[in-house]
mmCIF file of C-alpha atoms in Angstrom:
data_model
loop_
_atom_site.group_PDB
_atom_site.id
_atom_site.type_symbol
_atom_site.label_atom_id
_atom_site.label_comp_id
_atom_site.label_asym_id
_atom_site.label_seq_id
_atom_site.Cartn_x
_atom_site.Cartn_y
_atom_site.Cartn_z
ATOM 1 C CA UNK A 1 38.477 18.407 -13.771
ATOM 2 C CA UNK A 2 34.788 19.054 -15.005
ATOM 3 C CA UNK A 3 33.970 16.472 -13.049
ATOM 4 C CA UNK A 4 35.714 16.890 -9.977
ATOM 5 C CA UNK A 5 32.510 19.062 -8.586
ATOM 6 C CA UNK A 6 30.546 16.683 -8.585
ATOM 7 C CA UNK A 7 32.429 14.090 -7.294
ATOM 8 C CA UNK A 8 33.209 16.218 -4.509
ATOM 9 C CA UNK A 9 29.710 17.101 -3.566
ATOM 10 C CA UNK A 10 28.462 13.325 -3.590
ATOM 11 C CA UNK A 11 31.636 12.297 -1.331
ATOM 12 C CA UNK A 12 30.573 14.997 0.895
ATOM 13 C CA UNK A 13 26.945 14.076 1.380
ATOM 14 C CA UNK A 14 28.089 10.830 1.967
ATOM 15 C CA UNK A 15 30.407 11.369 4.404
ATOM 16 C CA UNK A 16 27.493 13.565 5.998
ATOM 17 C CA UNK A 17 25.002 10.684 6.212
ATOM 18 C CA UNK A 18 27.625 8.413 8.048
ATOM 19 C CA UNK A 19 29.618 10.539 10.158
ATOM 20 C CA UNK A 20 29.027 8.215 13.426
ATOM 21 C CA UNK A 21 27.746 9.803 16.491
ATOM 22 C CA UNK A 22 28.846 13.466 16.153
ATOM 23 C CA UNK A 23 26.062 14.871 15.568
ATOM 24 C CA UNK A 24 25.680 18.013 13.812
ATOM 25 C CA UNK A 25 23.184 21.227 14.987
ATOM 26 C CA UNK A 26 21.543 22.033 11.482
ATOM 27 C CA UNK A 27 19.689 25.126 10.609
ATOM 28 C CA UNK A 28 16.493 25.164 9.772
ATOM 29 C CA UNK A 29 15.698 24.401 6.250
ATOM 30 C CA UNK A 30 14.430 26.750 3.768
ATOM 31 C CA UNK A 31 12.300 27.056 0.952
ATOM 32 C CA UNK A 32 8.243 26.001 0.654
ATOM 33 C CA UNK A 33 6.412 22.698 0.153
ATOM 34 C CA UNK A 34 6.274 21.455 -3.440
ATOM 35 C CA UNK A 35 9.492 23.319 -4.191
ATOM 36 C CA UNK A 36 12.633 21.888 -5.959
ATOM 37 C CA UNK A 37 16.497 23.133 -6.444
ATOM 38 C CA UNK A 38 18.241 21.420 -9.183
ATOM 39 C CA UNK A 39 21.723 21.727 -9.701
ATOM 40 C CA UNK A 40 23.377 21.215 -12.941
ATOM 41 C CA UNK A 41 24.903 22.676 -15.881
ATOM 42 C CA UNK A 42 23.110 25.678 -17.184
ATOM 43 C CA UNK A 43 23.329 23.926 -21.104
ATOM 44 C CA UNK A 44 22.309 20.677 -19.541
ATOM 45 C CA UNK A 45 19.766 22.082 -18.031
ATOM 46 C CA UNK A 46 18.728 23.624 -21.000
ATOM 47 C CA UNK A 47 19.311 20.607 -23.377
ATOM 48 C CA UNK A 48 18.202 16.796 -23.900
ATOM 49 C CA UNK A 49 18.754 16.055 -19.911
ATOM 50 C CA UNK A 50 16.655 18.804 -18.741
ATOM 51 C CA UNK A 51 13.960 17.969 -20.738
ATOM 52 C CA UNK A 52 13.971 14.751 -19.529
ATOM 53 C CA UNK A 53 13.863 16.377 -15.801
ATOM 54 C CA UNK A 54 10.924 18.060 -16.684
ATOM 55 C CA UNK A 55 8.800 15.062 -18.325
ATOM 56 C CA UNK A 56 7.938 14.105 -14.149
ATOM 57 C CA UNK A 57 9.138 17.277 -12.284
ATOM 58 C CA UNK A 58 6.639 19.298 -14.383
ATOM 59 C CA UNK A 59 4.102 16.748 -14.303
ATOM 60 C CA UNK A 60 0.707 18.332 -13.811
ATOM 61 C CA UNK A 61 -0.790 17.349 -10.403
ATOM 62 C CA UNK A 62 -4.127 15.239 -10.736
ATOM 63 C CA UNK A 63 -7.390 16.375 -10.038
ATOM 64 C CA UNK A 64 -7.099 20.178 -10.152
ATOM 65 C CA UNK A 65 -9.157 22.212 -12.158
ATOM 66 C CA UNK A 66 -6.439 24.390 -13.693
ATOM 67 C CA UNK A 67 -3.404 22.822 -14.897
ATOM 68 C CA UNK A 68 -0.010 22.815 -11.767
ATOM 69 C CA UNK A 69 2.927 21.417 -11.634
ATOM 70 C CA UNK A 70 3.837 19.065 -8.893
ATOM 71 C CA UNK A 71 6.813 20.763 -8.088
ATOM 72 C CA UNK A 72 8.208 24.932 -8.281
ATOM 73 C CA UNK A 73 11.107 24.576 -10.291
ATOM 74 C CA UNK A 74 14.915 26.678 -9.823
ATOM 75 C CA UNK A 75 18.008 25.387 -11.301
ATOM 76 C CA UNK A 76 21.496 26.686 -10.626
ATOM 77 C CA UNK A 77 25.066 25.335 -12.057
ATOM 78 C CA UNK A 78 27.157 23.898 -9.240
ATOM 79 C CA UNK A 79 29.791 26.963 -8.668
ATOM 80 C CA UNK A 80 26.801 28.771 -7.644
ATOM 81 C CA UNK A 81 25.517 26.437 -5.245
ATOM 82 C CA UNK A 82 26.344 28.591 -2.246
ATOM 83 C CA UNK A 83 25.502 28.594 1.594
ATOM 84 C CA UNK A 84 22.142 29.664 0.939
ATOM 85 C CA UNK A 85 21.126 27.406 -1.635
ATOM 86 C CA UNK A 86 22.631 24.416 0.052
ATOM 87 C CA UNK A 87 19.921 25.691 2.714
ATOM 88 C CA UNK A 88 17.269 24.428 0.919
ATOM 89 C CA UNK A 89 14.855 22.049 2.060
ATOM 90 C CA UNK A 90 14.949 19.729 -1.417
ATOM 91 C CA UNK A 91 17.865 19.485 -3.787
ATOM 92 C CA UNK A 92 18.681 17.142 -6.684
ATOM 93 C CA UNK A 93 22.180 17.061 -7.818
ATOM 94 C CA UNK A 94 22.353 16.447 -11.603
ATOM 95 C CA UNK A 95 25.855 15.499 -13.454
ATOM 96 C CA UNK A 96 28.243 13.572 -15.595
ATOM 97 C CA UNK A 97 31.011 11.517 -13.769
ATOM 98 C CA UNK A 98 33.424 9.104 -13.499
ATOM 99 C CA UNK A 99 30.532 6.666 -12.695
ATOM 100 C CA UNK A 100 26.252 5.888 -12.941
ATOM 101 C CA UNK A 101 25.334 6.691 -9.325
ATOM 102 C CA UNK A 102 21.599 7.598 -7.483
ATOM 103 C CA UNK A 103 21.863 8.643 -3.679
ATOM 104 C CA UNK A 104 19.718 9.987 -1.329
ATOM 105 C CA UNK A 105 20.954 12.229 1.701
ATOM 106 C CA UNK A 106 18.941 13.788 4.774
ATOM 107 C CA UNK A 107 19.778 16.363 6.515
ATOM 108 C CA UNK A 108 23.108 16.921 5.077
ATOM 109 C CA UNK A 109 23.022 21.333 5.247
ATOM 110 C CA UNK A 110 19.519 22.040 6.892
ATOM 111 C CA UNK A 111 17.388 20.215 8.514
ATOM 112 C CA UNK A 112 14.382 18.857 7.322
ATOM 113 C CA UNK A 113 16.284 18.432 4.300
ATOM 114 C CA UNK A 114 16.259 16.033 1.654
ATOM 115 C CA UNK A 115 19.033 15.785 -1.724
ATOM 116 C CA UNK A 116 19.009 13.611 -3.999
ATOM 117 C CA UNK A 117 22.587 13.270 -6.250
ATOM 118 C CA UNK A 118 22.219 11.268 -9.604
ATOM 119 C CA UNK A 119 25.307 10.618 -12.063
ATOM 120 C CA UNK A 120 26.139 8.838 -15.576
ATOM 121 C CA UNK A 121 29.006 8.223 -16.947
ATOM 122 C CA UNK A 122 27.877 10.415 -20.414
ATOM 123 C CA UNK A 123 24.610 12.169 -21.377
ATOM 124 C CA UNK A 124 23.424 8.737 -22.797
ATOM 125 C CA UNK A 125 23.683 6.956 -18.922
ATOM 126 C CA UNK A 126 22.592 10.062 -17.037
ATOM 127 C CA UNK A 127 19.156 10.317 -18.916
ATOM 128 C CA UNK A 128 18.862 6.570 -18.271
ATOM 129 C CA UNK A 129 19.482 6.772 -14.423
ATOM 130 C CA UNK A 130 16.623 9.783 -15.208
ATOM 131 C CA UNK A 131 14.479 7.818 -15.816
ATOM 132 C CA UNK A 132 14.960 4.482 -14.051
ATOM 133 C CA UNK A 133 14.501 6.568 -10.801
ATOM 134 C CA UNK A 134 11.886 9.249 -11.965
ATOM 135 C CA UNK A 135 8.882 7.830 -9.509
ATOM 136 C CA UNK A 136 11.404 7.043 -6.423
ATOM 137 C CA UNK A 137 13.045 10.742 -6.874
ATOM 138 C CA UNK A 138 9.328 12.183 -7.025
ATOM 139 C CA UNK A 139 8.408 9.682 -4.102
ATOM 140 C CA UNK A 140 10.997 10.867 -2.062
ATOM 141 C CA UNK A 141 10.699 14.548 -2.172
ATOM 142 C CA UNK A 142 6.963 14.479 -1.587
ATOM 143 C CA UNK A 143 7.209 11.874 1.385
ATOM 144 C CA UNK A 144 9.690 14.316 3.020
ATOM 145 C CA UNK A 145 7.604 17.653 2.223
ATOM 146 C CA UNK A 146 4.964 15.564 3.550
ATOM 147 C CA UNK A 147 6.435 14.894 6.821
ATOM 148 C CA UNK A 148 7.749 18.778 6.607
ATOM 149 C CA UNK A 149 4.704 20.257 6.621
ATOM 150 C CA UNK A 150 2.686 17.497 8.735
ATOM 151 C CA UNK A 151 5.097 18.434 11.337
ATOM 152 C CA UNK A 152 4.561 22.377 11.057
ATOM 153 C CA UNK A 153 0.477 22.413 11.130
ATOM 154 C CA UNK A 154 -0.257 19.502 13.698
ATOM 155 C CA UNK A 155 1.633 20.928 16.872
ATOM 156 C CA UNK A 156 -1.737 21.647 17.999
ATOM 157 C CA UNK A 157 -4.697 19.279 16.784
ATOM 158 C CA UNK A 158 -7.993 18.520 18.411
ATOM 159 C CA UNK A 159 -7.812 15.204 20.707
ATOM 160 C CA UNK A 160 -10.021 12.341 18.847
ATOM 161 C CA UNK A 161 -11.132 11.815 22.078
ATOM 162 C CA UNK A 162 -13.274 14.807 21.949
ATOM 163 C CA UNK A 163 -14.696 14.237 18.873
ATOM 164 C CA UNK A 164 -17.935 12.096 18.693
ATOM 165 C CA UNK A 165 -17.363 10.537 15.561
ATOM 166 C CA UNK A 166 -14.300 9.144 16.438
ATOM 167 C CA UNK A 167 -14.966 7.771 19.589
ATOM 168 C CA UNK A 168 -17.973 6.062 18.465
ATOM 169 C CA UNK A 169 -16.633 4.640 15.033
ATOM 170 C CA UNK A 170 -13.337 3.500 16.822
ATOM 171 C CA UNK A 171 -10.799 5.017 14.159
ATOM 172 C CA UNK A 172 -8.937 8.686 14.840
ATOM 173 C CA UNK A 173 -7.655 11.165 12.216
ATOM 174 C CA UNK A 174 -5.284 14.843 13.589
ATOM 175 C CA UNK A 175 -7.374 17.658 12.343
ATOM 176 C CA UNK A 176 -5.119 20.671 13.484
ATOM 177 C CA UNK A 177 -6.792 23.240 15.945
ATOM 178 C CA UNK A 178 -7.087 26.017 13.436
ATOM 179 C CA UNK A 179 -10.182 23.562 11.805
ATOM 180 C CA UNK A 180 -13.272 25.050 13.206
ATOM 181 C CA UNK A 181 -16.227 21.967 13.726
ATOM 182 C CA UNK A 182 -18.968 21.756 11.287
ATOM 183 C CA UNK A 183 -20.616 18.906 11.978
ATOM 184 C CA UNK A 184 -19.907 15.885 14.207
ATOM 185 C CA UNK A 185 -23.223 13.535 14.781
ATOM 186 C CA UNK A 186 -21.559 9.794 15.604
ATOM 187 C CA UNK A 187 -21.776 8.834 11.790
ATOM 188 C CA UNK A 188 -20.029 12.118 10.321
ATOM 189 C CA UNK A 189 -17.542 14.190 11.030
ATOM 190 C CA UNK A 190 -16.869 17.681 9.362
ATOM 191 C CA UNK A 191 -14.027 20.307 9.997
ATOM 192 C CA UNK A 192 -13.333 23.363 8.360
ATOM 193 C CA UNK A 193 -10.242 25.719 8.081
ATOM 194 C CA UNK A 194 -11.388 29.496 6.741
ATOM 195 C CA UNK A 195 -8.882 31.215 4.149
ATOM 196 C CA UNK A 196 -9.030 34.584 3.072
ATOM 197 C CA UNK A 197 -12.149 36.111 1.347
ATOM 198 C CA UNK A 198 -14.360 33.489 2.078
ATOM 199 C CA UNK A 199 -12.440 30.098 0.872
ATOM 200 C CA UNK A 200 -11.923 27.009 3.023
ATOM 201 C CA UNK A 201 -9.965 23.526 3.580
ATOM 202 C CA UNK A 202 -12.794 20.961 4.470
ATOM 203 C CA UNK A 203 -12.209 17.367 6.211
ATOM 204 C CA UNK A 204 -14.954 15.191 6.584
ATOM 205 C CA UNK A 205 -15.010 11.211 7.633
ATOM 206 C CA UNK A 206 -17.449 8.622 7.407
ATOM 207 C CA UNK A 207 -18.043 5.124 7.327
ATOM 208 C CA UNK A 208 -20.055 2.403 5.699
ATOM 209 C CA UNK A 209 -20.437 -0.871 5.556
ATOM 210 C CA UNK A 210 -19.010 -3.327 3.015
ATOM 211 C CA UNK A 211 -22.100 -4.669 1.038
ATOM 212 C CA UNK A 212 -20.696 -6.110 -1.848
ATOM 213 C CA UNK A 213 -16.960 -7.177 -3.901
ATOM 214 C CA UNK A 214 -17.660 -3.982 -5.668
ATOM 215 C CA UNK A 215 -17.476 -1.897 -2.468
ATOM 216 C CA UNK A 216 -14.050 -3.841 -1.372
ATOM 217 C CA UNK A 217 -12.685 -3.356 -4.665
ATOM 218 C CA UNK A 218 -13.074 0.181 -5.112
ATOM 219 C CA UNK A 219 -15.726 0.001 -7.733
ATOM 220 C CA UNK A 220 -18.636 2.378 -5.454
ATOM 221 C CA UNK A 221 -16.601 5.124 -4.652
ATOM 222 C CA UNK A 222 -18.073 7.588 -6.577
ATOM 223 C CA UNK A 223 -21.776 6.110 -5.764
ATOM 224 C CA UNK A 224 -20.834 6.331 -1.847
ATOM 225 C CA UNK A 225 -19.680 9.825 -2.138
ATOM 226 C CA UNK A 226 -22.622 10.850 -3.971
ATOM 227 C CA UNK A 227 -24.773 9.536 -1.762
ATOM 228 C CA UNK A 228 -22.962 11.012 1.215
ATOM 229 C CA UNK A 229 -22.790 14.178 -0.126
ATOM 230 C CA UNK A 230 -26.684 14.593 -0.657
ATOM 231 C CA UNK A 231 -27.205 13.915 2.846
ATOM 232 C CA UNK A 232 -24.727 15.601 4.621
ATOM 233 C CA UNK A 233 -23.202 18.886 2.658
ATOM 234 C CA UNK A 234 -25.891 21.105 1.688
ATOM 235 C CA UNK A 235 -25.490 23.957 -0.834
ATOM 236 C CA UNK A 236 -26.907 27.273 -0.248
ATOM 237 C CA UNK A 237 -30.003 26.675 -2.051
ATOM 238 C CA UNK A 238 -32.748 24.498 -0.801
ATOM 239 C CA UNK A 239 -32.315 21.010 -2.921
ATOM 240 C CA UNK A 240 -28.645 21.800 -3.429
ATOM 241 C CA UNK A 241 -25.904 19.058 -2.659
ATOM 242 C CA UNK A 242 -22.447 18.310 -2.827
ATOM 243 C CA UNK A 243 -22.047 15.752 -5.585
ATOM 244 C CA UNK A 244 -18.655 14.378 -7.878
ATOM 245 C CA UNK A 245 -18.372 16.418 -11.168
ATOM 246 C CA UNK A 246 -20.090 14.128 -13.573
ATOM 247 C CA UNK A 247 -17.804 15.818 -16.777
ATOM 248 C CA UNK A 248 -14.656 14.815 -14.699
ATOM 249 C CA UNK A 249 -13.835 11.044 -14.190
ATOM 250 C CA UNK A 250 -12.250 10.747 -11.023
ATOM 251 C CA UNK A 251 -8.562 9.166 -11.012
ATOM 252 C CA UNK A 252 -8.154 6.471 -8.443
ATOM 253 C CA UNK A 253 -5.432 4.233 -7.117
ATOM 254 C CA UNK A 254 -5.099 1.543 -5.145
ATOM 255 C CA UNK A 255 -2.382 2.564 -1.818
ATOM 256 C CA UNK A 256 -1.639 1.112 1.166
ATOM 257 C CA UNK A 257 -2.956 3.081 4.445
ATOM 258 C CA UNK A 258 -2.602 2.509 8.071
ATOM 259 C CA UNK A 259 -1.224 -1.152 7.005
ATOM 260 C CA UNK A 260 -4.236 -1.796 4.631
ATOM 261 C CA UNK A 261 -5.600 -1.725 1.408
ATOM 262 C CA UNK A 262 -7.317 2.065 0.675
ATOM 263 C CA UNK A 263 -8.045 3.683 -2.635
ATOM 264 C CA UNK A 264 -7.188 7.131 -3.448
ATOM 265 C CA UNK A 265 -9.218 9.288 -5.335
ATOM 266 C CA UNK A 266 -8.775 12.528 -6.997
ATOM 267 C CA UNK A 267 -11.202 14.088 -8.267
ATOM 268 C CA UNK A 268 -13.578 17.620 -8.860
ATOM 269 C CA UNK A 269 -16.641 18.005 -6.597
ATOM 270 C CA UNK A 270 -19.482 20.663 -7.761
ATOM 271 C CA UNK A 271 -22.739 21.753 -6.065
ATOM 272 C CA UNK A 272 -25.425 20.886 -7.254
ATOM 273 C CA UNK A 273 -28.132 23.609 -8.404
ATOM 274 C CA UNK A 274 -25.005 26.305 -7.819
ATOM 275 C CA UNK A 275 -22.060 27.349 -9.323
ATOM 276 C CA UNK A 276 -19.490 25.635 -6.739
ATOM 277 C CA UNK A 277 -16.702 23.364 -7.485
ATOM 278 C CA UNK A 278 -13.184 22.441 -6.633
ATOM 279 C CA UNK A 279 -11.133 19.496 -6.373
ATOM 280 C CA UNK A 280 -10.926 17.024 -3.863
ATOM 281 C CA UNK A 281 -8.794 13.977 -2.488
ATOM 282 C CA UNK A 282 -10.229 11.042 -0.353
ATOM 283 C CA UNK A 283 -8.828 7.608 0.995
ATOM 284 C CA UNK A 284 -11.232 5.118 1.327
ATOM 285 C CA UNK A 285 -9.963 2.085 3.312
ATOM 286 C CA UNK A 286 -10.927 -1.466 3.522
ATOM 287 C CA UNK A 287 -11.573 -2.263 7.497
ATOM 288 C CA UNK A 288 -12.046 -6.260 6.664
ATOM 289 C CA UNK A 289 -12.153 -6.881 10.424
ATOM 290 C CA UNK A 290 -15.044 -4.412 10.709
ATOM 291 C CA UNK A 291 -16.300 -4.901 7.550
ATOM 292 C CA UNK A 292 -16.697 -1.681 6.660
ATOM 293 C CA UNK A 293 -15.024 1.189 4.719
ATOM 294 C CA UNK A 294 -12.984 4.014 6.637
ATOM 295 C CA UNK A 295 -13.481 7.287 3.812
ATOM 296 C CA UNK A 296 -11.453 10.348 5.261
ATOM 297 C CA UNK A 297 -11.565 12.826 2.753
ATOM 298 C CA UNK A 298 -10.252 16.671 2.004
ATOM 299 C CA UNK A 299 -11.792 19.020 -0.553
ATOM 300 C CA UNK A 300 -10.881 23.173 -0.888
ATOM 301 C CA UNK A 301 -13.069 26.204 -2.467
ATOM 302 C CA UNK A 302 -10.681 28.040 -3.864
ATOM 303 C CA UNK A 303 -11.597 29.633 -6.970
ATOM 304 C CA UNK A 304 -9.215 31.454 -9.181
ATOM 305 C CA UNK A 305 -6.219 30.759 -7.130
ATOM 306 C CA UNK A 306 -3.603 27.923 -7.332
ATOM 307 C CA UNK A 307 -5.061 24.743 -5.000
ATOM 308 C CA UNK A 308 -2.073 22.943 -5.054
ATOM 309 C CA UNK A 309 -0.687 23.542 -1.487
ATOM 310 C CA UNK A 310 -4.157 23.246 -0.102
ATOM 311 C CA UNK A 311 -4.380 19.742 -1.144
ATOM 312 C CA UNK A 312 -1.125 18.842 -0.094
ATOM 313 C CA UNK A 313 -1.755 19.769 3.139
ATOM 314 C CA UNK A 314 -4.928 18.354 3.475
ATOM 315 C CA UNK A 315 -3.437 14.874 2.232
ATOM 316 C CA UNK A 316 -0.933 15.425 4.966
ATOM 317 C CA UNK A 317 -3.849 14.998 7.754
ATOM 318 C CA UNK A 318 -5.363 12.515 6.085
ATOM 319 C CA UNK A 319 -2.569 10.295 6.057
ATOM 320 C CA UNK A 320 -2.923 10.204 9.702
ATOM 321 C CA UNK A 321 -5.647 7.877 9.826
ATOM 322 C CA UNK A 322 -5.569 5.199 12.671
ATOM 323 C CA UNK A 323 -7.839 2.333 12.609
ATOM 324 C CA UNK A 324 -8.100 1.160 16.120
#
C-alpha cells in the first residue's frame, strides 16, 4: 500500500495530459518564479535522496555577487498534498514504486503549471533516475517560469518600430512599457526599469561587426563589452565607465538563440572610479549573414538585496531577440 499514492498520483496526471478534447477551465496557478514544491516522504526528504535533490535544486545561480539558490525550496509528504498545494505553479513528485519512471505534466491542477513525477523501484534506482534527469528537471521548470513570467510583464512593451536602434540595425527585442528610454542613437539602445530607493533593471543592445575567428567564437566578449561600456555608460564621475569586474571571470556558454549560435555570459560589472557593481547577463549572437554580432544584454543595481528575480526577468526579455 505505501506505494499506492504514488501510483495513483502519476496515473492521474497522466490521464490529465491525455484526456482528448474536454478541456478543462484551470485556475490560475500559484506560487512565484524560481519557486519549487517537492513532494515526498518527510525521512526521504531528509535522508540520502534529498540530498541528492539538493546537489542541483540548491545549486547557486551564476554570476551573482552573493551566493542564491536557483530555486525556493518547500517539501511536503504526499497525504498533505492538498487543493492548495496541488495549486502550485511547479511540483516534482518524488517516490518509490512498483517501477523507474520520469514524467512531465502541464497544466494538470492550475494553469501555467508544470509537475514533474520521478519513481525507482528502491532508494538505489530513485537516486539514479535523480540524477540521470537532474539538468532536464532543472531545464524544464525554468523554461516554464520563463514563459510564466515573460507572459505576465510583456502585455504591454514598446513597438520596435519606434525605437531607432532597432529599425536601423534590422533586429527587434520586447522591452516592456514600464522601461523608461535612456538612450537610443541608431548604434545603441538603452532602457531602464526604476525599483525602489534608487535601484534599476537596465537593457541595452548593440552591434558590431565580426573582425576576426576570435569574435565568432566567443573569445572578445569581454574586450567588446569593455569597450562598449567606456563609450556609452558613464559613471557619475567625470572619467568613470562601466567596465567587467576584472577579480570576477565571467562564465560563458555557448546556446542557441533565435535559431543561431549566441554565447551567454554571466558575469559582475563595476564602475569604474566608483563604488558600483552588480551582476549582469548578455547574449551575444553570431549574425553570419550580416556579419556581425547581435549583444542584447541585462544588468541590475541592486545592492544588499537578493538579484535573483531581477535577472530572471531580464533574461526573459532578452530571449526575445529577433534577427530580421
Amino acid at each position: 500500500m505505501k506505494n499506492l499514492g504514488i501510483l495513483l498520483v502519476i496515473v492521474s496526471f497522466l490521464i490529465s495530459c491525455d484526456s482528448g478534447n474536454n478541456k478543462r477551465v484551470l485556475s490560475g496557478a500559484n506560487g512565484r518564479i524560481n519557486n519549487l514544491l517537492i513532494v515526498m516522504k518527510n525521512s526521504e526528504w531528509q535522508g540520502e535522496i534529498g540530498d541528492e535533490l539538493r546537489k542541483f535544486i540548491a545549486e547557486p545561480v551564476l554570476g551573482l555577487p552573493q551566493p542564491e539558490a536557483q530555486f525556493e525550496v518547500s517539501q511536503v509528504p504526499l497525504e498533505s498534498f492538498g487543493s492548495m498545494f496541488k495549486a502550485s505553479r511547479s511540483i516534482l513528485n518524488i517516490g518509490i514504486a512498483d517501477k523507474n519512471s520520469f514524467t512531465i505534466a502541464t497544466d494538470v491542477y492550475a494553469s501555467p503549471q508544470k509537475i514533474i513525477t520521478i519513481t525507482g523501484e528502491n532508494k538505489e534506482e530513485l537516486i539514479k533516475e535523480i540524477q540521470k534527469n537532474s539538468s532536464v528537471i532543472v531545464s524544464e521548470f525554468k523554461k516554464s517560469d520563463l514563459r510564466a513570467i515573460r507572459k505576465k510583464i510583456l502585455k504591454e512593451y514598446w513597438k520596435p518600430s519606434t525605437i531607432e536602434t532597432f529599425k536601423k540595425q534590422g533586429f527587434t527585442l520586447k522591452i516592456p512599457k514600464n522601461y523608461s528610454k535612456v538612450e537610443d542613437n541608431g548604434n545603441f539602445v538603452w532602457y531602464r526599469y526604476h525599483l525602489f530607493g534608487g535601484n534599476s533593471m537596465e537593457l541595452i543592445s548593440y552591434t558590431v561587426p565580426i573582425t576576426s575567428d576570435d569574435d565568432e567564437n566567443g573569445n572578445n566578449i569581454v574586450a567588446i563589452r569593455d569597450t562598449m561600456g567606456k563609450k556609452y555608460i558613464p559613471g557619475e564621475l567625470e572619467g568613470s565607465y562601466m567596465t567587467t569586474e576584472e577579480a570576477y571571470t565571467p562564465h560563458i556558454f555557448e546556446v542557441k538563440l533565435d535559431g543561431k549560435k549566441a554565447f551567454e555570459t554571466r558575469g559582475k560589472w563595476e564602475i569604474k572610479g566608483v563604488f558600483m557593481a552588480g551582476p549582469f547577463l548578455s547574449y551575444t549572437v553570431v549574425d553570419k549573414p550580416n556579419n556581425r554580432l547581435v549583444v542584447v544584454e541585462g544588468f541590475t543595481y541592486a545592492p544588499s538585496i537578493n538579484k535573483r528575480d531581477y535577472m530572471f526577468e531580464l533574461e526573459a526579455i532578452l530571449k526575445t531577440l529577433k534577427i530580421n
